[in-house]
mmCIF file with all atom_site columns, C-alpha atoms in Angstrom:
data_model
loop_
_atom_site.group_PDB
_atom_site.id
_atom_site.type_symbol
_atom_site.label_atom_id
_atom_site.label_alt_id
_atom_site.label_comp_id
_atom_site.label_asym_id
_atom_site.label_entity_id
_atom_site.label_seq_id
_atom_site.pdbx_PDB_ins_code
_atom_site.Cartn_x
_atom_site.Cartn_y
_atom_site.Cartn_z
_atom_site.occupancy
_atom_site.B_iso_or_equiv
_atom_site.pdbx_formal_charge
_atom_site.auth_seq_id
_atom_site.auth_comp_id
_atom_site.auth_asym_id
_atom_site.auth_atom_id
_atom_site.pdbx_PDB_model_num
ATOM 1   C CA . UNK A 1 1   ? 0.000   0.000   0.000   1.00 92.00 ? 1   UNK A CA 1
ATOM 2   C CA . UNK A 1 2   ? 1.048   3.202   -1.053  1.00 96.00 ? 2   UNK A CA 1
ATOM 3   C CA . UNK A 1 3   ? 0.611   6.169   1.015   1.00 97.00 ? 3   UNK A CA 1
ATOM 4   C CA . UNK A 1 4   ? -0.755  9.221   -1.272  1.00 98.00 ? 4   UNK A CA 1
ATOM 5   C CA . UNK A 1 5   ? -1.029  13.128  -0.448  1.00 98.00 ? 5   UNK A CA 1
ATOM 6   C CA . UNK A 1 6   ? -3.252  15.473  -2.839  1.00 98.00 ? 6   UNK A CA 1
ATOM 7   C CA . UNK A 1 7   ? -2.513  19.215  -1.958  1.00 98.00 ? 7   UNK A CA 1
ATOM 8   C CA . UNK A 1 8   ? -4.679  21.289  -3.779  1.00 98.00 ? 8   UNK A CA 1
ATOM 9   C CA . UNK A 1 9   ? -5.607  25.191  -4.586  1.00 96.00 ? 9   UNK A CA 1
ATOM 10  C CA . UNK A 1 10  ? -9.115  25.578  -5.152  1.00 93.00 ? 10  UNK A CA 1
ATOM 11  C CA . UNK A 1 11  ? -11.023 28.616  -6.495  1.00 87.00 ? 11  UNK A CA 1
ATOM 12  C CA . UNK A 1 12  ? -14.353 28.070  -7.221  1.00 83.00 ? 12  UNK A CA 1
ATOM 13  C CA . UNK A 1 13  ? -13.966 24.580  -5.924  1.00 90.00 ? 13  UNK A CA 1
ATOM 14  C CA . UNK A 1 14  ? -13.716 22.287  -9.127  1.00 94.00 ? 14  UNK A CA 1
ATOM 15  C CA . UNK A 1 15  ? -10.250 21.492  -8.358  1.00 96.00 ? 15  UNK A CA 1
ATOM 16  C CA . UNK A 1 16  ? -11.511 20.191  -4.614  1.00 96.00 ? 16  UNK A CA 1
ATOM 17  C CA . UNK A 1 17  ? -13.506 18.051  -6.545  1.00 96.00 ? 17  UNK A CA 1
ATOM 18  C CA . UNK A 1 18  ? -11.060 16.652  -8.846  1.00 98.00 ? 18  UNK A CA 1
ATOM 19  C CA . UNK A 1 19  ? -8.988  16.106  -6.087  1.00 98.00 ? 19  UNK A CA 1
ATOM 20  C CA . UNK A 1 20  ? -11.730 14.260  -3.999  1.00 98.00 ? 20  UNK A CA 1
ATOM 21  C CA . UNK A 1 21  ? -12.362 12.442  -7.343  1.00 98.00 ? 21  UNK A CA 1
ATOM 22  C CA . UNK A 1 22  ? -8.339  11.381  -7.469  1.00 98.00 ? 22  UNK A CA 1
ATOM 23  C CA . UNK A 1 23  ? -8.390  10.080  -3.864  1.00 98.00 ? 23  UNK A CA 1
ATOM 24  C CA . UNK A 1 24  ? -11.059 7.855   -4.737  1.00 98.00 ? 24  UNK A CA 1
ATOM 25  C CA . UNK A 1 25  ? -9.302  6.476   -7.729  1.00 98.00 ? 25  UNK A CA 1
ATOM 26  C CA . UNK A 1 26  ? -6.233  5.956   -5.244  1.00 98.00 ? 26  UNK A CA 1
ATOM 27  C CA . UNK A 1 27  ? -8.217  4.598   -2.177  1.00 97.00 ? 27  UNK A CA 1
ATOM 28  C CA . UNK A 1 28  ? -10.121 1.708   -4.715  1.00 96.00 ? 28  UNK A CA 1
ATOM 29  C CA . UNK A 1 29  ? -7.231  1.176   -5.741  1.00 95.00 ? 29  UNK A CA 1
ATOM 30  C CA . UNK A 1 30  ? -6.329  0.011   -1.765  1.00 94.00 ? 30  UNK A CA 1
ATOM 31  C CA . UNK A 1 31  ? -4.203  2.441   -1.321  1.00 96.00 ? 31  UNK A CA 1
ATOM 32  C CA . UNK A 1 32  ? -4.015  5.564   1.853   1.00 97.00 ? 32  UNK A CA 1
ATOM 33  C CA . UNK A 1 33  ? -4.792  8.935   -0.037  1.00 98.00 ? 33  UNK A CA 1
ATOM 34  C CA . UNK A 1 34  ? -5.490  12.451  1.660   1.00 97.00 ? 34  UNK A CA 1
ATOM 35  C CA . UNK A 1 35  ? -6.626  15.206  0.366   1.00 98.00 ? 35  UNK A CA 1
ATOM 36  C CA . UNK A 1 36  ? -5.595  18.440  1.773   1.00 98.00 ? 36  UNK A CA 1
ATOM 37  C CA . UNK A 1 37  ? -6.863  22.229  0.770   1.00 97.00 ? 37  UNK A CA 1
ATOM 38  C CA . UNK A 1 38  ? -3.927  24.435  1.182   1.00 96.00 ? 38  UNK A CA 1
ATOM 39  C CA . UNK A 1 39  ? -5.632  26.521  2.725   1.00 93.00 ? 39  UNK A CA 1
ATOM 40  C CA . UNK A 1 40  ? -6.806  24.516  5.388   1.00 93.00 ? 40  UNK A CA 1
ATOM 41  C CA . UNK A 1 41  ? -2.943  23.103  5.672   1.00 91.00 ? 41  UNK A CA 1
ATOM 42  C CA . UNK A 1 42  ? -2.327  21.787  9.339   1.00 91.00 ? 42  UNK A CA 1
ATOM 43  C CA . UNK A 1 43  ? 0.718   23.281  10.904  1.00 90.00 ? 43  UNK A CA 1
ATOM 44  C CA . UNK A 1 44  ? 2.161   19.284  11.276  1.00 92.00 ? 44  UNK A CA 1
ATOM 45  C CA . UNK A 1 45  ? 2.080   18.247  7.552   1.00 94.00 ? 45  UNK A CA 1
ATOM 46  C CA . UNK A 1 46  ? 5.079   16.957  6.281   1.00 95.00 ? 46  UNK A CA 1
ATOM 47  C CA . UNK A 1 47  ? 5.562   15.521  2.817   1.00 96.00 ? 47  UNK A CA 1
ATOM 48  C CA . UNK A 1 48  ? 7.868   13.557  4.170   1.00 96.00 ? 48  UNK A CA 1
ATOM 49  C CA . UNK A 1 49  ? 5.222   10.975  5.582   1.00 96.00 ? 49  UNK A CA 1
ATOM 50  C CA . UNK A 1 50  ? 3.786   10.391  2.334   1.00 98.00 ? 50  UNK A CA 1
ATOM 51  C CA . UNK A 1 51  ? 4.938   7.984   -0.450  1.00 98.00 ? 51  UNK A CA 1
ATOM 52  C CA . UNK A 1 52  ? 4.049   10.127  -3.206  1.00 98.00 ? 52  UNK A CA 1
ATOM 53  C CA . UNK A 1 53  ? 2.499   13.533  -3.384  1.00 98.00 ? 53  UNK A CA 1
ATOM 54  C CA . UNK A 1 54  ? 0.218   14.897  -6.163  1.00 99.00 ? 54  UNK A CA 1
ATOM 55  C CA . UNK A 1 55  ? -0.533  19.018  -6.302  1.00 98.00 ? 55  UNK A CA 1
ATOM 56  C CA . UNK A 1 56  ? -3.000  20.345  -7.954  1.00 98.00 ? 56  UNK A CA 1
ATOM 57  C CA . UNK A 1 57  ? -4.090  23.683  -8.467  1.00 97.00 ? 57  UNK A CA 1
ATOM 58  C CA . UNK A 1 58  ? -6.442  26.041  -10.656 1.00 94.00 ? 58  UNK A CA 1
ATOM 59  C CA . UNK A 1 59  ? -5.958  29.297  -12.642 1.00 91.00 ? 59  UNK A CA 1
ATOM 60  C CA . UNK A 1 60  ? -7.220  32.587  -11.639 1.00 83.00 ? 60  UNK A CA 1
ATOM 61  C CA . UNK A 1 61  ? -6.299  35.598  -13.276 1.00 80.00 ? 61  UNK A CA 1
ATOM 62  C CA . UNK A 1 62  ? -3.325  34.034  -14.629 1.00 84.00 ? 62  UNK A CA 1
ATOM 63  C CA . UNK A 1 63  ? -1.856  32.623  -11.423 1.00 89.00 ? 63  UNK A CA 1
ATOM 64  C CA . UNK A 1 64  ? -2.468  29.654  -9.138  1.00 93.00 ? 64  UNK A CA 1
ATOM 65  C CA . UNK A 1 65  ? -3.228  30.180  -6.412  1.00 94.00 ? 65  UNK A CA 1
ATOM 66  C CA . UNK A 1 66  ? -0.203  31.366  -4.058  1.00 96.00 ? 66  UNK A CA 1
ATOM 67  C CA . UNK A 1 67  ? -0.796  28.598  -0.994  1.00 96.00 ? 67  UNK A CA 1
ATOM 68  C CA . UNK A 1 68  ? 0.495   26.034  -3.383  1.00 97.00 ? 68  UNK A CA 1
ATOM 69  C CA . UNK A 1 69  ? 3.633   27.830  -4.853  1.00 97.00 ? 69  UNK A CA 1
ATOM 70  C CA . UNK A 1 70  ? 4.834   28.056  -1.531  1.00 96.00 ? 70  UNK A CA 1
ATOM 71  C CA . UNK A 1 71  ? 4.108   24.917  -0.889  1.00 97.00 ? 71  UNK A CA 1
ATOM 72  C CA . UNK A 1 72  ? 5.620   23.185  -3.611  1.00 98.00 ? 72  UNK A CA 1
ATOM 73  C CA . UNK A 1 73  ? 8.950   25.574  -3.638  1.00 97.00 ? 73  UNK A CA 1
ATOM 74  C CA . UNK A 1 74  ? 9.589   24.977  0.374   1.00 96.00 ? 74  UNK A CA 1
ATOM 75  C CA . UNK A 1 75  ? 8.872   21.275  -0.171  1.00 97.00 ? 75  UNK A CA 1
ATOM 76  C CA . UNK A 1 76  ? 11.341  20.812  -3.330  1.00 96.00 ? 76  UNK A CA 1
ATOM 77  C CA . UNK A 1 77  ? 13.920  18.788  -2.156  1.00 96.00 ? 77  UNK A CA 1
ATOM 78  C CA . UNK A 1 78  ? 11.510  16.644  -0.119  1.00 97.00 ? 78  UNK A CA 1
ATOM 79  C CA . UNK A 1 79  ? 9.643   16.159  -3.373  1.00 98.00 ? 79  UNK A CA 1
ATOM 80  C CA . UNK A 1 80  ? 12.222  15.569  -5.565  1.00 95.00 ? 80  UNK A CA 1
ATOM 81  C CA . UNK A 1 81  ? 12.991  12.802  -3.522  1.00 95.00 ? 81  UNK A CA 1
ATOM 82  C CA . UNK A 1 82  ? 10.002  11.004  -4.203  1.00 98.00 ? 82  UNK A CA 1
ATOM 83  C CA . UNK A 1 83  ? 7.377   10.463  -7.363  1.00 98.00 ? 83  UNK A CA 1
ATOM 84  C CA . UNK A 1 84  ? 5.149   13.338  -7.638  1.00 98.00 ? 84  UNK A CA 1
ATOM 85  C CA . UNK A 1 85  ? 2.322   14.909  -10.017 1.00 98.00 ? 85  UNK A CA 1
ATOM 86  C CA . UNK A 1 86  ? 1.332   18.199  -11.337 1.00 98.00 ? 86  UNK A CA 1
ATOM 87  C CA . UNK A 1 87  ? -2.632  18.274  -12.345 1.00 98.00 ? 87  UNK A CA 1
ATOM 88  C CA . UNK A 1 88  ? -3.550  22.105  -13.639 1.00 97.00 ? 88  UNK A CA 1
ATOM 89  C CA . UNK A 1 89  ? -7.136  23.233  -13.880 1.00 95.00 ? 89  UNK A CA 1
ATOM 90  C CA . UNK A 1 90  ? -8.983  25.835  -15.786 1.00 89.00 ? 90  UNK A CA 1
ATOM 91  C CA . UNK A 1 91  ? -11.195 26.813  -18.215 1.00 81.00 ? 91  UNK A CA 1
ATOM 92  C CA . UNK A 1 92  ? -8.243  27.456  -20.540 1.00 80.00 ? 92  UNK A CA 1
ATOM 93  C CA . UNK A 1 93  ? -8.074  23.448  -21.079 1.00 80.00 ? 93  UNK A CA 1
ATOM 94  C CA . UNK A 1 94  ? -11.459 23.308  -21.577 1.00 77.00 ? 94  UNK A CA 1
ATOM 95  C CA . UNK A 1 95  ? -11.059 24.230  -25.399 1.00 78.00 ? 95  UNK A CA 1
ATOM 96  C CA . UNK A 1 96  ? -8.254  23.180  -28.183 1.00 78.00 ? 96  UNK A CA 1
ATOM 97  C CA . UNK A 1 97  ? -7.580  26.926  -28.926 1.00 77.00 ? 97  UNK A CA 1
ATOM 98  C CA . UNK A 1 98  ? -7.118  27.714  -25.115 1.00 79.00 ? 98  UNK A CA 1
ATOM 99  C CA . UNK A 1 99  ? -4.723  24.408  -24.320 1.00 86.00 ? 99  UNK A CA 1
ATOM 100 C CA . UNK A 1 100 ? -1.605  25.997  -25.629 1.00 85.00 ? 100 UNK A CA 1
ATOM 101 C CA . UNK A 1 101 ? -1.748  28.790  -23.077 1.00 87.00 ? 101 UNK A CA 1
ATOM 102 C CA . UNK A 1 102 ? -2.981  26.244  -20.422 1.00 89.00 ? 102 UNK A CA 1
ATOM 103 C CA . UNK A 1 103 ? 0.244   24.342  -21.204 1.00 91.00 ? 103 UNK A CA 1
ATOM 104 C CA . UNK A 1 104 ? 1.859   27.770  -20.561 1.00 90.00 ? 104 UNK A CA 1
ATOM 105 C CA . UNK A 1 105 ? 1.027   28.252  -16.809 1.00 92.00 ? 105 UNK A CA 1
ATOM 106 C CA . UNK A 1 106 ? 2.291   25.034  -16.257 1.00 94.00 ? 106 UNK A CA 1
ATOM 107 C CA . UNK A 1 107 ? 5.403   25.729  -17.422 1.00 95.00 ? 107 UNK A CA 1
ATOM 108 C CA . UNK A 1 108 ? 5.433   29.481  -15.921 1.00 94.00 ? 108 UNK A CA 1
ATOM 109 C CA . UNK A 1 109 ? 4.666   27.321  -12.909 1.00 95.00 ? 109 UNK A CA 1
ATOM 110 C CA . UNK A 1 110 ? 7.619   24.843  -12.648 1.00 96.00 ? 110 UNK A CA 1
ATOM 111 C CA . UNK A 1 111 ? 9.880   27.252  -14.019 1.00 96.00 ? 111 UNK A CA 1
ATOM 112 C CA . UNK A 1 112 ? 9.184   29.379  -10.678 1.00 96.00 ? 112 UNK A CA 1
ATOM 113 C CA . UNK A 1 113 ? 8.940   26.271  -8.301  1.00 97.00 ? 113 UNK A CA 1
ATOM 114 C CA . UNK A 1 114 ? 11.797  24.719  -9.942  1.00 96.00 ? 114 UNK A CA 1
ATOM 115 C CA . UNK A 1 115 ? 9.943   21.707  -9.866  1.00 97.00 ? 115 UNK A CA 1
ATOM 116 C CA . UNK A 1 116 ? 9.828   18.584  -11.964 1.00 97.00 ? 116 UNK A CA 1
ATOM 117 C CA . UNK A 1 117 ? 6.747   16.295  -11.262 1.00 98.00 ? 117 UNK A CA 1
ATOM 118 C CA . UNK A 1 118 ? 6.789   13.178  -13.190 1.00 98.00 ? 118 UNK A CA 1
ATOM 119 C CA . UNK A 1 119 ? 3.147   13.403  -14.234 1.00 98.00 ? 119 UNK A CA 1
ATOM 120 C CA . UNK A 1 120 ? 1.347   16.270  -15.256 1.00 98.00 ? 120 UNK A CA 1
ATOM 121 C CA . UNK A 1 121 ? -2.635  16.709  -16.467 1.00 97.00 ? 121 UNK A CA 1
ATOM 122 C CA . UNK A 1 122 ? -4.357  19.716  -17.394 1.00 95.00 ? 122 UNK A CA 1
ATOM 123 C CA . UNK A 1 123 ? -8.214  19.290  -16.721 1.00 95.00 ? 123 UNK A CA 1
ATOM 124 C CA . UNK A 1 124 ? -11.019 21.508  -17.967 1.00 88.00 ? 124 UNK A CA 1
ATOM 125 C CA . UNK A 1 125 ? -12.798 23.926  -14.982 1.00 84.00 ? 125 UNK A CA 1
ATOM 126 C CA . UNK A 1 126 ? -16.076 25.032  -14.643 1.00 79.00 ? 126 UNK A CA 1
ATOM 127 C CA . UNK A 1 127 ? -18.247 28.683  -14.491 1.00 71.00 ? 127 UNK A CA 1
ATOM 128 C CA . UNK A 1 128 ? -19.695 28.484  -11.514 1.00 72.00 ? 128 UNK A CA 1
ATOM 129 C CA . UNK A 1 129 ? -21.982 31.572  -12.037 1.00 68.00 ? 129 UNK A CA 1
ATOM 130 C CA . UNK A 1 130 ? -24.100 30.937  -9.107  1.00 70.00 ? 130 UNK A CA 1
ATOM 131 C CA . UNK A 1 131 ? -21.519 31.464  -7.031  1.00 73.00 ? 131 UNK A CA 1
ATOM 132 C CA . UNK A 1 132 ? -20.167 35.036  -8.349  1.00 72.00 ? 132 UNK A CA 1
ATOM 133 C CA . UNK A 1 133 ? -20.909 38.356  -7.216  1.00 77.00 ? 133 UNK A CA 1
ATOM 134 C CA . UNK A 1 134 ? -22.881 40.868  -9.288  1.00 76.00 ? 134 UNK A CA 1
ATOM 135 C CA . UNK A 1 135 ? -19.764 42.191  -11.149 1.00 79.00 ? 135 UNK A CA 1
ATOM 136 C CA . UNK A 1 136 ? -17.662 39.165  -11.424 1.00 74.00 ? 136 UNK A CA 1
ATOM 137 C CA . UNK A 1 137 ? -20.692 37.209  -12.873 1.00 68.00 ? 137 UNK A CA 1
ATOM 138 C CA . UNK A 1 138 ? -20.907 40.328  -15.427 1.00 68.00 ? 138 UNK A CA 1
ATOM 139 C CA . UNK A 1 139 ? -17.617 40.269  -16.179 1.00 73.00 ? 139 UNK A CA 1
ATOM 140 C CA . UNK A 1 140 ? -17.150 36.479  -16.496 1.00 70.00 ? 140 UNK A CA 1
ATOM 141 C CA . UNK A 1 141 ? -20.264 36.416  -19.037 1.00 67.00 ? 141 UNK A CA 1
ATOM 142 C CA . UNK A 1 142 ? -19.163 39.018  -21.441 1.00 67.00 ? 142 UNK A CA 1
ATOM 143 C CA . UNK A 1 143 ? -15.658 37.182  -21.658 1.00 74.00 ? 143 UNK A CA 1
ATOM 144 C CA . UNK A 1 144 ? -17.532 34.037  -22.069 1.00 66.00 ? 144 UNK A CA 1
ATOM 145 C CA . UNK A 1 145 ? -19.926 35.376  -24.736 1.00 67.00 ? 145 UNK A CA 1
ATOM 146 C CA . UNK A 1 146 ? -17.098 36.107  -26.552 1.00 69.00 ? 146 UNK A CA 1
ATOM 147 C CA . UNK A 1 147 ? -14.960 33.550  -26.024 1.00 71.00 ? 147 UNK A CA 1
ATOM 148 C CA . UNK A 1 148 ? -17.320 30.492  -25.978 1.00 68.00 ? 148 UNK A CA 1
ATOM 149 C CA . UNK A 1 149 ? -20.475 31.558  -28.246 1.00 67.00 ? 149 UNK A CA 1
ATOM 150 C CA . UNK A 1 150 ? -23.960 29.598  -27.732 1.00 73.00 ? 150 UNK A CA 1
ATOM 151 C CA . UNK A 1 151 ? -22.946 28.693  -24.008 1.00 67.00 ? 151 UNK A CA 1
ATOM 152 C CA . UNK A 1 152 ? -25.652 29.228  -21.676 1.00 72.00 ? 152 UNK A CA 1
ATOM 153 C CA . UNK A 1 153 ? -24.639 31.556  -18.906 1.00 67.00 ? 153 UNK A CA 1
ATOM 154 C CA . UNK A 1 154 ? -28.066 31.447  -17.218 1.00 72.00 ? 154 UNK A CA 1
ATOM 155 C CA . UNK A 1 155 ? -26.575 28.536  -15.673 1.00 72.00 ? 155 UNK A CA 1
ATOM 156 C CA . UNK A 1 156 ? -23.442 27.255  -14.113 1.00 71.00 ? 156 UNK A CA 1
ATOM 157 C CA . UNK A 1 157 ? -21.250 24.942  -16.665 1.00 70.00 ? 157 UNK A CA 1
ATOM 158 C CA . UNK A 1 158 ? -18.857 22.143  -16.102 1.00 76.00 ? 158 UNK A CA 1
ATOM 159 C CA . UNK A 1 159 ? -15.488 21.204  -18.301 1.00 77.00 ? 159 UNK A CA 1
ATOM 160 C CA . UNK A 1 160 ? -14.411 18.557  -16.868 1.00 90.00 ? 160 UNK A CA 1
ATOM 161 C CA . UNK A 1 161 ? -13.438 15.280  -18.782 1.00 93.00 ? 161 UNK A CA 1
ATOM 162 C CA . UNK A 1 162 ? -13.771 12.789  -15.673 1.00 96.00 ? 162 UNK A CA 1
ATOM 163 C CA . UNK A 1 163 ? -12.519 9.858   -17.542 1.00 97.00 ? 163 UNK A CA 1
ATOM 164 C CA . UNK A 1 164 ? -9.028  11.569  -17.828 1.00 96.00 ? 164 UNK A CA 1
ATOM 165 C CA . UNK A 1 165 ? -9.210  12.673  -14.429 1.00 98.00 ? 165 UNK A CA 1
ATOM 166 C CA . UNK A 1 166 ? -9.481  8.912   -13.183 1.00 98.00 ? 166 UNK A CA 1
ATOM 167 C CA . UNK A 1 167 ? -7.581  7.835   -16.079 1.00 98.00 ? 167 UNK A CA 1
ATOM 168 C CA . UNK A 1 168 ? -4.890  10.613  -15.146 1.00 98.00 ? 168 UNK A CA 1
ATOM 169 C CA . UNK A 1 169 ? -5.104  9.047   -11.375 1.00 98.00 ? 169 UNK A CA 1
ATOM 170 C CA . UNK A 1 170 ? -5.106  5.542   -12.065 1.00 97.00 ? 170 UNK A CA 1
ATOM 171 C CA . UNK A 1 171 ? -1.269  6.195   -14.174 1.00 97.00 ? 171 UNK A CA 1
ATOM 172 C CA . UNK A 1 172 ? 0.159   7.909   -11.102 1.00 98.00 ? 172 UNK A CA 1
ATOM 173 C CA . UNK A 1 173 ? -0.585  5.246   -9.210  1.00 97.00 ? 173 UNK A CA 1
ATOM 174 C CA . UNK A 1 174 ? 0.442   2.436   -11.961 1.00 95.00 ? 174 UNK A CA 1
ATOM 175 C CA . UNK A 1 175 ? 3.817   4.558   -12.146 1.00 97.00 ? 175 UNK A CA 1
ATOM 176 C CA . UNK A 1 176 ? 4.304   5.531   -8.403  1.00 97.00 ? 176 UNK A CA 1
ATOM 177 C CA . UNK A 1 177 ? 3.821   1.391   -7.466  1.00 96.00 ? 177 UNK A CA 1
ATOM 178 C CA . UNK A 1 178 ? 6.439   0.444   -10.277 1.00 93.00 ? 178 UNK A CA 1
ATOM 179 C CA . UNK A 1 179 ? 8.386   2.634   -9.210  1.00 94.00 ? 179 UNK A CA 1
ATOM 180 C CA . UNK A 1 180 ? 8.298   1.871   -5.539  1.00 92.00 ? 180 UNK A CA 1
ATOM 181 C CA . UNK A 1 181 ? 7.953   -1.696  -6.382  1.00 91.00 ? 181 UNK A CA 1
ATOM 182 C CA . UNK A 1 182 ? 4.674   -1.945  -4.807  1.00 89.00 ? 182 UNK A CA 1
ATOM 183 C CA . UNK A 1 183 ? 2.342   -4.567  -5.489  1.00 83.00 ? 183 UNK A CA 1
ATOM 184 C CA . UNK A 1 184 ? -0.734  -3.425  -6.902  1.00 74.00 ? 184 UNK A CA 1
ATOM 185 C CA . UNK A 1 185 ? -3.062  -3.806  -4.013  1.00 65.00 ? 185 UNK A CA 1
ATOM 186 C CA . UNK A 1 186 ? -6.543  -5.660  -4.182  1.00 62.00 ? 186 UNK A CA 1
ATOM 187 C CA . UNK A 1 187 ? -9.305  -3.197  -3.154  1.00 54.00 ? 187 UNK A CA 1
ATOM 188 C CA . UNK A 1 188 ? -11.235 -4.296  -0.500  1.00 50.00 ? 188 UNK A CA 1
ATOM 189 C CA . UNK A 1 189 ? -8.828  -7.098  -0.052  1.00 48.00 ? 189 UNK A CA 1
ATOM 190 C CA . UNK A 1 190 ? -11.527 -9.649  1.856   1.00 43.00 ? 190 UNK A CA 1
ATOM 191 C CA . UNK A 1 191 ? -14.502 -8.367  1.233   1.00 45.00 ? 191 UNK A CA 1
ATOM 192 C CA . UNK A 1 192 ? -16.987 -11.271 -0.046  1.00 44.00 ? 192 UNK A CA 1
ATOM 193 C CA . UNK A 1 193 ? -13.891 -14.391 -0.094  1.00 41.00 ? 193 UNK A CA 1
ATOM 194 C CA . UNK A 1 194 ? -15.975 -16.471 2.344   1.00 42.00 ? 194 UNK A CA 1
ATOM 195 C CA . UNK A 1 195 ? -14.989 -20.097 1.808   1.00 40.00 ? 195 UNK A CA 1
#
């Protein structure tokens, strides 16, 4: 069994999500996963009690978000020594045209961490309208009618592929027991094997 932390940086909360979606993948696959916000850090985490560590984080304005730049850049040695993974999301993914400059902030991003993760995924975001104020919402919509015609704005909107998420999940974990020489555990190891 594998021991698995998810750090994340949420905005709007689809990247809590995704996260909760990868520690799923990595718990049926029997192994220990934990999600933690960074935001909601505790004081006592250590990467250093974890196998492997995946970060995620979203794009706002350009950036992601600052709790997980610091994070990753005072953890880089501990994480170097150890396999890791990078998942980016935002609404930049969500399109062909926009994946190109989505593949730019992760670069921008390990450039300034000095970080190299040996996985990385980019996953579509969502427009979580309901959620916005009066002027973000107005703001948001007017970049949206331009940039994604036809999309309903009345409503909030979700980009995420789920299948790559899990299928992005399932690879870390394929690559992080290879390379720890774990055997891939049986979920629920005993459940229903009455003789």
């Amino acid at each position: 069994m594998v021991s698995f932390l998810v750090y994340y940086g949420t905005g709007v909360g689809q990247t809590a999500t995704i996260a909760d979606r990868i520690v799923g993948v990595l718990t049926d696959r029997g192994h220990d996963a934990t999600g933690v916000n960074a935001v909601e850090k505790p004081a006592d985490l250590t990467v250093e009690e974890y196998d492997s560590v995946l970060v995620g984080a979203s794009i706002h304005g350009g950036k992601h978000q600052q709790a997980v730049t610091d994070f990753v850049t005072a953890n880089r040695d501990a994480l170097s020594g150890r396999p890791t993974a990078f998942f980016q999301v935002s609404m930049s993914a969500a399109t062909e045209e926009g994946k190109e400059q989505a593949a730019g902030y992760v670069e921008a991003f390990l450039d300034e961490t000095e970080w190299h993760p040996d996985r990385i995924a980019q996953f579509g975001g969502a427009l979580r309208f309901s959620g916005f104020g009066f002027l973000k919402r107005f703001v948001v919509k007017q970049v949206v009618k331009r940039e994604m015609p036809g999309l309903d704005t009345s409503k909030d909107a979700e980009f995420t592929d789920w299948q790559a998420v899990e299928d992005f999940a399932n690879d870390v974990a394929a690559f992080v027991e290879g390379r720890l020489g774990v055997p891939v555990p049986a979920a629920n190891a005993g459940v229903g094997n009455a003789e």
